[in-house]
Each structure stands twice: as structure tokens, then as C-alpha cells.
Amino acid sequence: MAEGFTLFLLSGMLMCGLLLHTVSRHGASVAERRKKPNFIIILADDIGWGDLDANQHEKKINNTPYLNLMAERGQRLTDFHSPASTCSPSRAAILTGRYGLRNGVTHNFAVGSVAGLPLSEVTLPQLLQKEGYYTAMIGKWHLGHNGPYGPTNRGFDYYLGIPYSNDMGCTDTPGYNWPPCPPCDSSGPQVIRLKRSVHGGCYSKVGLPLIENSSIVQQPLDLWTLTEQYKSCCNQDYTQCKVQYRQPYLLYIALAHMHVPLAPPLPPDDGKVYTASLREMDSLVGAVKSASDDTDKDNTLIWFTGDNGPWEQKCQYAGSVGPFMGKWQTSRGGGSAKRTTWEGGHRVPAVAYWPGRIPANSTSSALLSGMDIFPTLLSLAGVTPPSDRRYDGIDATDILLHGEQTGHEFLFHPNSGAAGRFGDLQSVRSGKHKAFYITGAAEACGGATGRPQLHDPPLIFDLECDESEETPLKTETPEYQAAAQRIARRREKLLWDIATDKSVSAADYSTDASAAPCCEPGQAACRCHTLG
Ligand SMILES: *[C@@H]1O[C@H](CO)[C@@H](O)[C@H](O)[C@H]1NC(C)=O
Ligand SMILES: *[C@@H]1O[C@H](CO)[C@@H](O)[C@H](O)[C@H]1NC(C)=O
């Protein structure tokens, strides 16, 4: 990816926001609004905890120099967890600060999903937008693409990106995937099939669309020039923006990296595709950082993290879980990363960078979650979230800025497909202990899977001395007894809290062929003839 685009985009965004909102929505003076910090959230897809060099410095690898630099000038969060182990639930929880059992999003939306994140949910961009922030999103949304569910109707002033994962549609020049996927049909009648084709699990009938605001601008998009597409779209929109002063902004960048198909700039030899893609991602993050440094350095928080752990079944195209190998599970068959509640499924790299505010070269092992982004950013912006609902994230401001070390006392990891009912909170973290009421595996490289298994009494691991979750504590030990009681009490309390929460939303997961984004329904793969 070209680095120039981000620079351009960022400065363009700053300018465009101003033009659009020169008149304050809430009467706050320009000077007052100017004091509010800018936020850049960068969310990588399927990245592993071990993919960040700084998390494994003993290995002396150098794939993420820009992120390492951000960590050196900011803070690395080593016990940070994605709110779920798959895409849509994780993103929904980040944007609402609530578990999937409350916001309704417990599994992924599909190409033909008619709905998305329930409209009763309030999003982070919505709240910041109301306070005068200019809000833009670049990248993967995956919270519903139809009508009112799209990003520009959920709080973003501007959107450019893909409506769901980059493997959920065909392209003409496929990227690296395992198994490899065929290119789109170039001609022939369009038949929208919502199921993956039987050959290798590829989505082959509806081209992968590129969306700007709420319109398809390219279908199928070109994975290899996705960045160039971003650049030219931004060019058209932003060069006309002429501004005199700034408005605070939220920029949410949901990268296609590191999700398959990978499409790194130079075709490297096969064994290095993942690394090449990781480096490309890192340089993109570096470009965002330097653009931000050049514009409003002291007033911009950049928070980098991931949406869930590596997709192990993709073999050489999957990331690294580092030491979080989920050995209890892998020794019984199956994978222990994405889709599972083993550490590899949800412990993700996280770096927070804010020169002058976040102490340089600091590390925090406070127990944190992607759900904390919501209350933290609102707190930094001086915004109080609506009090008609319950939240699960905590305000991590003191951890980021003031060296406070206490994070969540308890953190629940929802089932994302490997263990029982979607969204169920059957794995619980409390201090160094992690309890499993149910275990399950994802598909491993090579196809091995494992069956969900109930545990009564629960399995409890001590992550401090057993980070690979290999040997559970013996149930008769006082340590086990104390942890089991503490966790059971808290779990009941949370389940009761959710059961009595009047603000719980239900997502509509129904699908219909007519809901698939389709540029020209008469064309093979919905191909846009006039635009593409
Ligand atoms: C998207 O929205 C921006 C800002 O509202 C606007 O300038 C641009 O023209 C829109 N693009 C499309 C394709 O509608
Ligand atoms: C950052 O901290 C690490 C470990 O605490 C130390 O080895 C390193 O030299 C520090 N880097 C800088 C630039 O201060």
C-alpha cells in the first residue's frame, strides 16, 4: 500500500470535516471544541498477539518497526482482549461498549444479511458526532450493509471500505488464501447464491464491493489496488475542502490486513506472504502516525488493536498467537485461536500512542478489553453515554495516562462459534485465573476439529504460570476452591444483570438474496460495468 494515501486522507479528513460543520451543532465555541482530543482507532483483522514484535522482543524479529516505535513512544497493553473471537461481535462490542448478549450481535453477518447491529444500539461515532466530532471510517464494517444499518447511518460522516470480510466475495485477481479461491465469473447470467461454493469454501458468486458512504463504487474491487482506490476516492472528495480551522475527529480504520486473502505489494515467495503483508500493514500504521504527528500530535490518541486472534485453519497465511497456544485444547485436537475462547482467540496486540499524554515506553498488564475503547474515548472527550442502558467496558483513562494498573476485575469471553450457543459467557477471567465452563476448538490447519465439552466443575487455569493453558488447577486445592467460588458468584451476578437489562437488543440475522450488495444485478458477479 502506498503510504501517501493515508497522509492525504488524514489531512483531507481534517479539512473536510471543517467545511461540513463550520456551524457548530451544539453551539459550543470553536475554541472549546478545539480542546477535545482527536481519536484514531486502528483495528487489524485476525492479527495474532505474537505478530507484534514488541510482544516477543526476545525473538528479535523486525516485522512491525512502526508499531514498535509507537509502543516505545507510547504504551503497550499486554493483557488486552478483543471482546469476541470473531469479527462482527467483536466490532459491535467495540462500538457499543457492551457484550453481544446485550447489543444482540453474537455472530457474523452474511453477504445476504438484511439487517445488522440493532438500531436500538447507540454507537461511539454517533455520540462523538453529536458532540461536534467529525467522524470517518475507512475499511471493513461488518455490522450490516443495508439501508439504515450502514456506517453512514450509524454515526459516521464519511465511509469508504468493504461491507464485510475481504474473503466474502470474489475478485478478478484473487489474493493468497488457503484453499485458493477462483476469480469471479467474467460473463454469464448472474445467480446470487448466498452460500459459499462447495469448492473450498470460497464465496464466488457476488463480487466483493467497495462502498463509499452508502453506494457501491466498485464491484468486484481490486484487492491489489485497494489502497489506490481509497486514495483516488479521497482525492475527489477532499481536495475541494477549503478550511480555516479544525474540528476534533474520530477516524476508525478497520484494516483488511491480516485477513485472507492477503495481497501484499510485491509477490513474495509463498512462505513469506504473511510477513510481507504484516510489514505492509505496519507501514500503513506508520503513515497514519506520521500524518497525525504532522497535524495535531499532542492532541491525538492513536489506539491500535485487533478484532480477534489468528485464523489458524489458513495455515501459512495465519498469524502468531505467541505463547498463548491453548495446549489443553490442541492436545485433544482442533485449533485454539480465532472462534475459540482460548487466549489465542481473543488476546490481541494493543498499542496506545499519544505523545505528551501517555508516558513513553510504558507497558501495562492491566486486564482490558476492546469494549473499553467506548467509555475511554467518551471520557476523554467529556461525553457522558446515555444512562438508559448498561455497559460492560471500563474507562481506561487512568491506565493509559496515569500509570494506574487495575483493569477489569472480571472479564467474560463470549463463545464465538466453537463452544455452545453464540454469545454465551462461559469463559471467565479473574486476576490470573481463567475458568472454562465449556471448551471448544476451531478448525486447525489441516482440518482437525474438536467437540465442545462441558465442565462442571469448571476448568481453571493459572495464566501467570501457565500462559499456554495446558494444565488446569486441581479441583481440591484451596486456590481452585477460592477462584471457583469467586468466579461462579460473579458469573451469576452478570447473567442476572443481563437478564434484567431492559436495554438488551436482538439482532435480526435473516438473509435474503436481494440483500446482497449488487452493482448490476444483470451482470455476472454483480459486476459494475459503468463504474469499475
Ligand atoms: C460521501 O460523503 C461525502 C461527505 O458527506 C461527500 O463529500 C461525498 O461526495 C460522498 N460520496 C459519495 C460517493 O456519495
Ligand atoms: C524502553 O524500555 C525497555 C525495557 O524497559 C528498555 O530496554 C529500552 O531501552 C527502553 N527504550 C527507550 C527508548 O527508552
Coordinates of C-alpha atoms and ligand atoms in Angstrom, one line a residue:
M1 CA 0.0 0.0 0.0
A2 CA 1.2 3.5 -0.8
E3 CA 1.9 5.5 2.3
G4 CA 0.9 8.7 0.7
F5 CA -2.8 8.0 0.7
T6 CA -3.1 8.0 4.4
L7 CA -1.4 11.2 4.8
F8 CA -3.6 12.6 2.2
L9 CA -6.7 11.1 3.7
L10 CA -6.0 12.3 7.2
S11 CA -5.2 15.9 6.2
G12 CA -8.2 15.7 3.8
M13 CA -10.4 14.5 6.6
L14 CA -9.4 17.2 8.9
M15 CA -10.2 19.8 6.3
C16 CA -13.4 18.2 5.0
G17 CA -14.8 17.9 8.5
L18 CA -14.4 21.5 9.0
L19 CA -16.1 22.5 5.8
L20 CA -19.1 20.3 6.6
H21 CA -19.5 21.5 10.1
T22 CA -18.4 25.1 10.2
V23 CA -21.6 25.8 12.0
S24 CA -21.4 24.1 15.4
R25 CA -24.2 21.6 16.0
H26 CA -24.4 22.4 19.7
G27 CA -23.4 25.9 19.9
A28 CA -20.0 25.1 21.6
S29 CA -17.5 27.7 20.5
V30 CA -14.7 26.7 18.2
A31 CA -12.1 27.2 20.9
E32 CA -14.0 24.9 23.3
R33 CA -14.3 22.2 20.7
R34 CA -10.7 22.6 19.7
K35 CA -9.6 21.3 23.1
K36 CA -11.2 18.0 22.5
P37 CA -8.8 15.3 21.5
N38 CA -8.8 13.5 18.2
F39 CA -9.1 9.8 18.1
I40 CA -7.7 7.3 15.6
I41 CA -8.7 3.7 16.2
I42 CA -6.8 1.2 14.0
L43 CA -8.3 -2.3 14.1
A44 CA -6.4 -5.0 12.4
D45 CA -8.2 -8.2 11.3
D46 CA -7.2 -11.6 12.5
I47 CA -3.9 -10.4 13.9
G48 CA -2.1 -12.5 16.5
W49 CA -0.7 -11.4 19.8
G50 CA 2.6 -12.7 18.6
D51 CA 2.6 -10.7 15.4
L52 CA 3.6 -7.5 17.2
D53 CA 7.4 -7.7 17.5
A54 CA 7.4 -5.8 20.8
N55 CA 5.3 -8.5 22.4
Q56 CA 8.1 -11.0 21.7
H57 CA 11.3 -8.9 21.8
E58 CA 13.3 -11.9 22.7
K59 CA 12.8 -13.3 19.2
K60 CA 14.5 -10.3 17.6
I61 CA 12.2 -10.1 14.6
N62 CA 11.6 -6.9 12.8
N63 CA 8.2 -7.1 11.0
T64 CA 6.5 -4.2 12.8
P65 CA 9.0 -1.4 13.3
Y66 CA 6.4 1.4 13.2
L67 CA 4.2 -0.3 15.8
N68 CA 7.3 -1.0 17.9
L69 CA 8.2 2.7 17.7
M70 CA 4.7 3.7 18.7
A71 CA 5.0 1.4 21.7
E72 CA 8.3 2.9 22.6
R73 CA 6.8 6.4 22.5
G74 CA 3.5 5.2 24.0
Q75 CA 2.1 2.3 25.8
R76 CA 1.9 -1.4 25.1
L77 CA -1.1 -3.2 26.6
T78 CA -0.1 -6.8 27.1
D79 CA -3.3 -8.3 28.6
F80 CA -5.7 -6.7 26.2
H81 CA -8.6 -8.8 24.8
S82 CA -10.9 -8.5 21.8
P83 CA -14.5 -8.5 23.0
A84 CA -15.2 -11.7 21.0
S85 CA -13.3 -14.2 18.9
T86 CA -14.9 -13.4 15.6
C87 CA -15.5 -10.3 13.5
S88 CA -19.0 -8.9 13.8
P89 CA -19.5 -9.5 17.6
S90 CA -16.1 -8.0 18.3
R91 CA -16.7 -4.9 16.3
A92 CA -20.2 -4.5 17.7
A93 CA -18.9 -4.6 21.3
I94 CA -16.1 -2.1 20.5
L95 CA -18.6 0.4 19.1
T96 CA -21.2 -0.1 21.8
G97 CA -19.1 -0.9 24.9
R98 CA -21.4 -3.9 25.6
Y99 CA -21.3 -7.7 25.4
G100 CA -23.0 -9.3 22.5
L101 CA -25.7 -10.6 24.9
R102 CA -26.7 -7.0 25.3
N103 CA -26.1 -5.5 21.9
G104 CA -27.5 -8.5 20.1
V105 CA -24.5 -9.2 17.9
T106 CA -23.3 -12.7 18.8
H107 CA -22.1 -14.0 15.4
N108 CA -21.1 -12.8 12.0
F109 CA -23.4 -11.1 9.5
A110 CA -23.5 -12.6 6.0
V111 CA -23.4 -11.4 2.4
G112 CA -27.2 -11.6 2.3
S113 CA -27.9 -10.3 5.8
V114 CA -31.0 -8.0 5.7
A115 CA -30.1 -6.2 9.0
G116 CA -27.1 -5.6 11.3
L117 CA -26.2 -4.1 14.6
P118 CA -29.7 -3.4 16.1
L119 CA -30.8 0.2 15.5
S120 CA -31.7 0.4 19.2
E121 CA -27.9 0.3 20.0
V122 CA -26.0 3.6 20.4
T123 CA -22.6 3.7 18.8
L124 CA -19.4 5.5 19.7
P125 CA -19.3 7.6 16.5
Q126 CA -22.9 8.6 17.0
L127 CA -22.2 10.0 20.4
L128 CA -19.0 11.8 19.3
Q129 CA -20.7 13.1 16.2
K130 CA -23.4 14.7 18.3
E131 CA -20.7 16.5 20.3
G132 CA -19.3 18.1 17.2
Y133 CA -16.7 15.5 16.2
Y134 CA -16.1 14.8 12.5
T135 CA -16.3 11.0 12.2
A136 CA -14.9 9.0 9.4
M137 CA -14.4 5.3 8.8
I138 CA -12.2 3.5 6.4
G139 CA -12.3 -0.2 6.0
K140 CA -14.3 -3.2 7.0
W141 CA -17.6 -2.6 8.7
H142 CA -19.4 -6.0 9.0
L143 CA -22.3 -4.7 11.1
G144 CA -24.9 -4.8 8.4
H145 CA -24.8 -3.2 5.0
N146 CA -28.4 -2.5 4.1
G147 CA -30.1 0.9 4.4
P148 CA -30.2 2.1 8.0
Y149 CA -27.5 -0.4 9.1
G150 CA -24.6 1.1 7.0
P151 CA -21.9 3.1 8.6
T152 CA -23.1 6.5 7.5
N153 CA -26.4 5.8 9.2
R154 CA -24.7 4.7 12.4
G155 CA -22.6 7.7 13.2
F156 CA -20.0 8.2 10.5
D157 CA -20.0 11.3 8.4
Y158 CA -17.9 9.6 5.8
Y159 CA -17.2 5.9 4.9
L160 CA -15.0 4.2 2.4
G161 CA -14.5 0.4 2.6
I162 CA -15.8 -3.1 2.3
P163 CA -19.1 -4.1 4.0
Y164 CA -17.8 -7.4 5.4
S165 CA -14.7 -9.6 5.2
N166 CA -12.4 -9.5 2.2
D167 CA -12.9 -13.2 1.5
M168 CA -16.7 -12.8 1.4
G169 CA -16.8 -12.1 -2.3
C170 CA -14.9 -12.9 -5.4
T171 CA -12.3 -10.7 -7.1
D172 CA -10.8 -10.9 -10.6
T173 CA -7.3 -11.4 -9.3
P174 CA -7.6 -13.4 -6.1
G175 CA -5.1 -12.8 -3.3
Y176 CA -3.4 -15.5 -1.3
N177 CA -5.8 -17.8 0.5
W178 CA -6.0 -21.4 1.7
P179 CA -7.5 -23.1 -0.1
P180 CA -7.1 -20.8 -3.1
C181 CA -10.3 -19.2 -4.4
P182 CA -11.2 -18.8 -8.1
P183 CA -11.6 -15.5 -9.7
C184 CA -15.1 -14.1 -10.4
D185 CA -17.1 -15.2 -13.4
S186 CA -16.4 -12.7 -16.1
S187 CA -19.7 -13.4 -18.0
G188 CA -22.8 -15.4 -17.9
P189 CA -26.0 -14.8 -16.1
Q190 CA -25.9 -13.6 -12.5
V191 CA -27.2 -16.1 -10.0
I192 CA -26.9 -14.8 -6.5
R193 CA -26.0 -17.7 -4.2
L194 CA -25.5 -16.8 -0.6
K195 CA -23.8 -20.0 0.5
R196 CA -20.2 -20.5 -0.1
S197 CA -19.5 -22.6 -3.1
V198 CA -18.8 -26.3 -2.3
H199 CA -15.3 -26.0 -3.8
G200 CA -13.0 -25.0 -1.0
G201 CA -15.3 -22.7 1.0
C202 CA -15.0 -19.7 -1.3
Y203 CA -17.6 -17.1 -1.9
S204 CA -17.6 -16.9 -5.6
K205 CA -20.9 -15.5 -6.9
V206 CA -21.1 -12.0 -5.7
G207 CA -18.1 -9.7 -6.3
L208 CA -16.5 -8.1 -3.3
P209 CA -17.8 -4.5 -3.4
L210 CA -16.1 -1.2 -2.4
I211 CA -18.6 1.1 -0.8
E212 CA -18.4 4.9 -0.4
N213 CA -20.9 6.3 2.1
S214 CA -23.8 4.1 1.1
S215 CA -23.1 3.5 -2.6
I216 CA -21.2 0.7 -4.4
V217 CA -18.3 2.4 -6.2
Q218 CA -16.6 -0.8 -7.5
Q219 CA -17.6 -4.4 -7.8
P220 CA -15.6 -6.6 -7.7
L221 CA -12.9 -4.4 -6.2
D222 CA -9.3 -5.0 -6.9
L223 CA -7.6 -6.3 -3.8
W224 CA -4.2 -5.4 -5.1
T225 CA -5.0 -1.7 -5.6
L226 CA -7.4 -1.3 -2.7
T227 CA -5.2 1.4 -1.3
E228 CA -5.1 3.2 -4.6
Q229 CA -8.9 3.1 -4.7
Y230 CA -9.0 4.7 -1.3
K231 CA -6.6 7.3 -2.4
S232 CA -8.5 8.4 -5.6
C233 CA -11.8 8.5 -3.8
C234 CA -10.4 10.6 -1.1
N235 CA -8.8 12.8 -3.6
Q236 CA -12.1 13.6 -5.3
D237 CA -13.8 14.3 -2.1
Y238 CA -11.3 16.2 -0.1
T239 CA -9.4 18.3 -2.5
Q240 CA -12.4 20.6 -2.7
C241 CA -12.5 21.2 1.0
K242 CA -11.2 24.6 2.0
V243 CA -11.0 25.3 5.6
Q244 CA -9.7 27.8 8.1
Y245 CA -9.9 25.9 11.4
R246 CA -10.1 22.4 12.8
Q247 CA -12.7 20.2 14.3
P248 CA -12.0 17.3 16.6
Y249 CA -12.3 14.0 14.7
L250 CA -12.7 10.3 15.1
L251 CA -11.1 8.2 12.4
Y252 CA -11.8 4.5 12.6
I253 CA -9.6 2.5 10.3
A254 CA -10.6 -1.2 10.1
L255 CA -7.9 -2.7 8.0
A256 CA -8.3 -5.6 5.6
H257 CA -4.9 -6.8 6.9
M258 CA -4.2 -9.6 8.2
H259 CA -7.4 -11.4 7.0
V260 CA -7.1 -13.7 4.0
P261 CA -7.0 -13.2 1.0
L262 CA -3.6 -11.5 1.6
A263 CA -2.4 -9.2 -1.2
P264 CA 1.0 -7.8 -0.3
P265 CA 2.6 -5.3 -2.7
L266 CA 5.3 -7.4 -4.2
P267 CA 4.6 -11.1 -4.9
P268 CA 7.0 -12.7 -2.4
D269 CA 7.7 -16.4 -2.3
D270 CA 4.9 -18.2 -0.8
G271 CA 6.4 -18.8 2.6
K272 CA 6.7 -15.1 3.2
V273 CA 3.3 -13.8 2.1
Y274 CA 2.1 -13.3 5.7
T275 CA 5.2 -11.5 6.7
A276 CA 5.1 -9.2 3.7
S277 CA 1.5 -8.4 4.4
L278 CA 2.3 -7.7 8.1
R279 CA 5.0 -5.3 7.1
E280 CA 2.7 -3.6 4.7
M281 CA 0.2 -3.2 7.4
D282 CA 2.8 -1.9 9.8
S283 CA 4.0 0.7 7.3
L284 CA 0.4 1.8 6.8
V285 CA 0.1 2.3 10.5
G286 CA 3.4 4.3 10.4
A287 CA 1.9 6.5 7.7
V288 CA -1.1 7.2 9.8
K289 CA 1.1 8.0 12.7
S290 CA 3.3 10.4 10.9
A291 CA 0.3 12.1 9.3
S292 CA -1.1 12.6 12.7
D293 CA 2.2 13.7 14.1
D294 CA 2.4 16.3 11.4
T295 CA -1.0 17.7 12.1
D296 CA -2.1 17.6 15.7
K297 CA 0.4 15.4 17.5
D298 CA -0.2 16.5 21.1
N299 CA -3.9 16.2 20.7
T300 CA -4.4 12.9 19.1
L301 CA -4.7 9.4 20.6
I302 CA -4.0 6.5 18.3
W303 CA -5.1 3.1 19.6
F304 CA -4.1 0.1 17.6
T305 CA -5.5 -3.4 18.3
G306 CA -7.1 -6.4 16.7
D307 CA -10.6 -7.9 16.3
N308 CA -9.7 -11.5 17.3
G309 CA -6.9 -13.9 17.1
P310 CA -5.4 -15.7 14.1
W311 CA -7.4 -17.8 11.7
E312 CA -5.4 -21.0 12.2
Q313 CA -7.1 -23.0 9.5
K314 CA -5.5 -20.7 7.0
C315 CA -2.1 -22.4 7.8
Q316 CA 0.8 -20.3 6.5
Y317 CA -1.5 -17.3 6.0
A318 CA -2.4 -17.2 9.7
G319 CA -0.7 -15.0 12.3
S320 CA 1.1 -16.0 15.5
V321 CA -0.6 -16.5 18.9
G322 CA 2.8 -16.1 20.6
P323 CA 2.9 -18.1 23.8
F324 CA -0.9 -18.4 24.0
M325 CA -1.1 -21.8 22.5
G326 CA -4.2 -23.3 24.2
K327 CA -2.4 -26.6 24.7
W328 CA -5.2 -28.3 26.7
Q329 CA -7.3 -28.0 23.6
T330 CA -4.7 -28.6 20.9
S331 CA -3.5 -31.8 22.6
R332 CA -7.1 -33.0 22.2
G333 CA -7.5 -31.9 18.6
G334 CA -8.5 -28.7 16.9
G335 CA -7.3 -25.1 16.9
S336 CA -7.3 -22.8 19.8
A337 CA -7.3 -19.3 18.2
K338 CA -10.0 -17.4 16.3
R339 CA -13.5 -18.5 17.1
T340 CA -12.4 -20.0 20.5
T341 CA -12.2 -18.6 24.0
W342 CA -8.7 -19.9 24.5
E343 CA -6.2 -17.0 24.9
G344 CA -5.1 -17.2 21.3
G345 CA -8.7 -16.4 20.2
H346 CA -9.0 -13.1 22.0
R347 CA -5.7 -11.9 23.4
V348 CA -4.7 -9.3 20.8
P349 CA -1.8 -6.8 20.4
A350 CA -2.6 -3.3 21.6
V351 CA -0.6 -0.1 21.5
A352 CA -1.8 3.3 22.6
Y353 CA 0.1 6.3 21.4
W354 CA -0.4 9.9 22.5
P355 CA 2.8 12.0 22.7
G356 CA 2.9 14.1 25.8
R357 CA -0.1 12.4 27.4
I358 CA 0.7 8.7 27.5
P359 CA 4.0 8.0 29.3
A360 CA 6.6 6.9 26.7
N361 CA 7.9 3.3 26.6
S362 CA 5.3 2.2 29.2
T363 CA 3.8 -1.3 29.4
S364 CA 0.6 -2.1 31.2
S365 CA -0.6 -5.6 32.1
A366 CA -4.0 -4.4 33.3
L367 CA -6.8 -6.7 32.2
L368 CA -8.5 -4.7 29.4
S369 CA -11.0 -5.3 26.6
G370 CA -11.8 -3.7 23.2
M371 CA -15.1 -2.7 24.9
D372 CA -13.1 -0.2 27.0
I373 CA -12.4 1.9 23.9
F374 CA -16.0 3.2 24.1
P375 CA -16.1 4.5 27.7
T376 CA -12.4 5.7 27.5
L377 CA -12.8 7.8 24.4
L378 CA -16.1 9.3 25.6
S379 CA -14.5 10.1 28.9
L380 CA -11.5 11.8 27.2
A381 CA -14.0 13.8 25.0
G382 CA -16.0 14.7 28.1
V383 CA -19.1 12.9 26.8
T384 CA -21.5 11.0 29.1
P385 CA -23.1 8.0 27.4
P386 CA -26.8 7.6 27.6
S387 CA -27.9 6.3 31.1
D388 CA -30.8 4.2 29.8
R389 CA -28.6 1.2 29.2
R390 CA -25.9 -0.9 30.9
Y391 CA -22.3 -1.0 29.7
D392 CA -19.5 -3.6 30.1
G393 CA -16.4 -1.6 29.2
I394 CA -14.4 0.4 31.8
D395 CA -12.9 3.8 31.4
A396 CA -9.2 3.1 31.0
T397 CA -8.0 6.7 31.0
D398 CA -6.0 6.4 34.2
I399 CA -4.3 3.2 32.9
L400 CA -3.3 5.0 29.7
L401 CA -2.4 8.4 31.2
H402 CA -1.5 7.9 34.8
G403 CA 0.1 4.5 35.3
E404 CA -2.9 3.0 37.1
Q405 CA -2.6 -0.8 36.8
T406 CA -6.1 -2.0 37.8
G407 CA -8.3 -3.1 34.8
H408 CA -11.3 -5.4 34.8
E409 CA -11.8 -7.4 38.0
F410 CA -13.7 -9.9 35.8
L411 CA -13.8 -10.3 32.1
F412 CA -16.1 -12.7 30.2
H413 CA -15.2 -14.2 26.9
P414 CA -18.2 -14.9 24.7
N415 CA -18.5 -18.1 22.7
S416 CA -17.8 -17.2 19.0
G417 CA -18.8 -20.5 17.5
A418 CA -16.5 -23.1 19.0
A419 CA -18.3 -23.8 22.3
G420 CA -22.1 -24.0 22.5
R421 CA -24.6 -21.1 22.0
F422 CA -23.3 -18.0 20.3
G423 CA -22.5 -15.2 22.7
D424 CA -22.7 -17.3 25.9
L425 CA -20.3 -16.1 28.6
Q426 CA -18.8 -19.5 29.6
S427 CA -15.2 -18.4 29.9
V428 CA -14.3 -16.0 32.7
R429 CA -11.1 -14.3 33.6
S430 CA -10.5 -13.1 37.1
G431 CA -7.0 -11.9 38.0
K432 CA -4.5 -14.6 37.0
H433 CA -7.3 -17.2 36.8
K434 CA -9.3 -18.2 33.8
A435 CA -12.3 -20.6 34.1
F436 CA -14.0 -22.6 31.4
Y437 CA -17.5 -23.9 31.9
I438 CA -17.3 -25.1 28.3
T439 CA -14.4 -25.7 26.0
G440 CA -14.3 -26.0 22.2
A441 CA -12.0 -25.9 19.3
A442 CA -11.9 -24.2 15.9
E443 CA -10.7 -25.9 12.8
A444 CA -6.9 -26.2 12.9
C445 CA -4.5 -26.1 9.9
G446 CA -5.1 -29.5 8.2
G447 CA -8.7 -29.7 9.2
A448 CA -8.7 -31.1 12.7
T449 CA -11.6 -30.0 14.9
G450 CA -12.6 -30.8 18.5
R451 CA -16.0 -31.1 20.1
P452 CA -17.4 -28.7 22.7
Q453 CA -17.1 -30.2 26.1
L454 CA -19.0 -29.1 29.3
H455 CA -17.0 -28.7 32.5
D456 CA -18.7 -29.0 35.9
P457 CA -16.8 -28.1 38.0
P458 CA -15.1 -25.7 35.6
L459 CA -11.5 -26.0 34.3
I460 CA -9.4 -23.3 35.9
F461 CA -6.0 -22.3 34.6
D462 CA -3.4 -20.1 36.2
L463 CA -2.3 -17.8 33.4
E464 CA 0.6 -16.4 35.3
C465 CA 2.5 -19.7 35.4
D466 CA 0.6 -21.5 32.5
E467 CA 0.0 -19.0 29.7
S468 CA -0.3 -21.8 27.2
E469 CA -3.4 -23.1 29.2
E470 CA -2.0 -26.6 29.4
T471 CA -2.7 -27.9 32.9
P472 CA -5.8 -26.9 34.9
L473 CA -5.6 -26.5 38.6
K474 CA -6.5 -29.5 40.7
T475 CA -10.0 -29.0 42.0
E476 CA -9.3 -30.0 45.6
T477 CA -6.7 -27.2 46.1
P478 CA -7.7 -24.2 48.1
E479 CA -6.6 -22.0 45.2
Y480 CA -9.0 -23.7 42.9
Q481 CA -11.8 -23.6 45.5
A482 CA -11.4 -19.9 46.1
A483 CA -11.2 -19.0 42.5
A484 CA -14.1 -21.2 41.5
Q485 CA -16.4 -19.6 44.2
R486 CA -15.4 -16.0 43.3
I487 CA -15.9 -16.6 39.6
A488 CA -19.2 -18.5 40.0
R489 CA -20.7 -15.7 42.1
R490 CA -19.7 -13.1 39.7
R491 CA -20.9 -15.0 36.7
E492 CA -24.4 -15.4 38.3
K493 CA -24.4 -11.7 39.0
L494 CA -23.6 -10.8 35.4
L495 CA -26.1 -13.2 34.0
W496 CA -28.8 -11.8 36.3
D497 CA -27.8 -8.3 35.3
I498 CA -28.2 -9.1 31.7
A499 CA -31.4 -11.0 32.2
T500 CA -32.9 -7.9 33.9
D501 CA -31.4 -5.4 31.5
K502 CA -34.3 -3.6 29.7
S503 CA -31.9 -2.3 27.1
V504 CA -31.0 -5.7 25.6
S505 CA -31.2 -5.7 21.8
A506 CA -32.0 -8.5 19.5
A507 CA -30.3 -8.7 16.1
D508 CA -32.1 -9.9 13.0
Y509 CA -29.9 -12.4 11.3
S510 CA -32.2 -13.3 8.5
T511 CA -30.8 -13.4 5.0
D512 CA -32.2 -12.8 1.5
A513 CA -30.6 -12.8 -1.9
S514 CA -31.9 -9.3 -2.6
A515 CA -29.9 -8.0 0.4
A516 CA -26.5 -8.9 -1.2
P517 CA -24.8 -5.7 -2.3
C518 CA -25.1 -5.8 -6.1
C519 CA -24.0 -3.2 -8.5
E520 CA -25.7 -4.5 -11.6
P521 CA -27.9 -7.4 -10.9
G522 CA -27.9 -8.5 -14.6
Q523 CA -24.2 -9.0 -14.6
A524 CA -22.1 -11.9 -13.6
A525 CA -20.8 -11.4 -10.0
C526 CA -22.9 -8.2 -9.9
R527 CA -20.1 -6.5 -11.9
C528 CA -20.3 -2.8 -12.2
H529 CA -19.8 -2.0 -15.9
T530 CA -20.1 1.7 -15.8
L531 CA -18.1 2.3 -12.7
G532 CA -15.4 -0.4 -12.2
Ligands
LIG1 C1 -19.7 10.7 0.6 O1 -19.9 11.7 1.6 C2 -19.0 12.8 1.5 C3 -19.2 13.7 2.7 O2 -20.5 13.7 3.1 C4 -19.3 13.5 0.2 O3 -18.4 14.6 0.1 C5 -19.1 12.5 -1.0 O4 -19.4 13.1 -2.2 C6 -19.9 11.3 -0.7 N1 -19.6 10.3 -1.8 C7 -20.5 9.6 -2.4 C8 -20.0 8.6 -3.4 O5 -21.7 9.7 -2.2
LIG2 C1 12.2 1.0 26.8 O1 12.1 0.1 27.9 C2 12.9 -1.1 27.7 C3 12.6 -2.0 28.8 O2 12.1 -1.4 29.9 C4 14.3 -0.7 27.6 O3 15.1 -1.8 27.4 C5 14.5 0.3 26.4 O4 15.8 0.7 26.4 C6 13.6 1.5 26.6 N1 13.6 2.3 25.3 C7 13.8 3.6 25.3 C8 13.8 4.2 24.0 O5 13.8 4.2 26.4

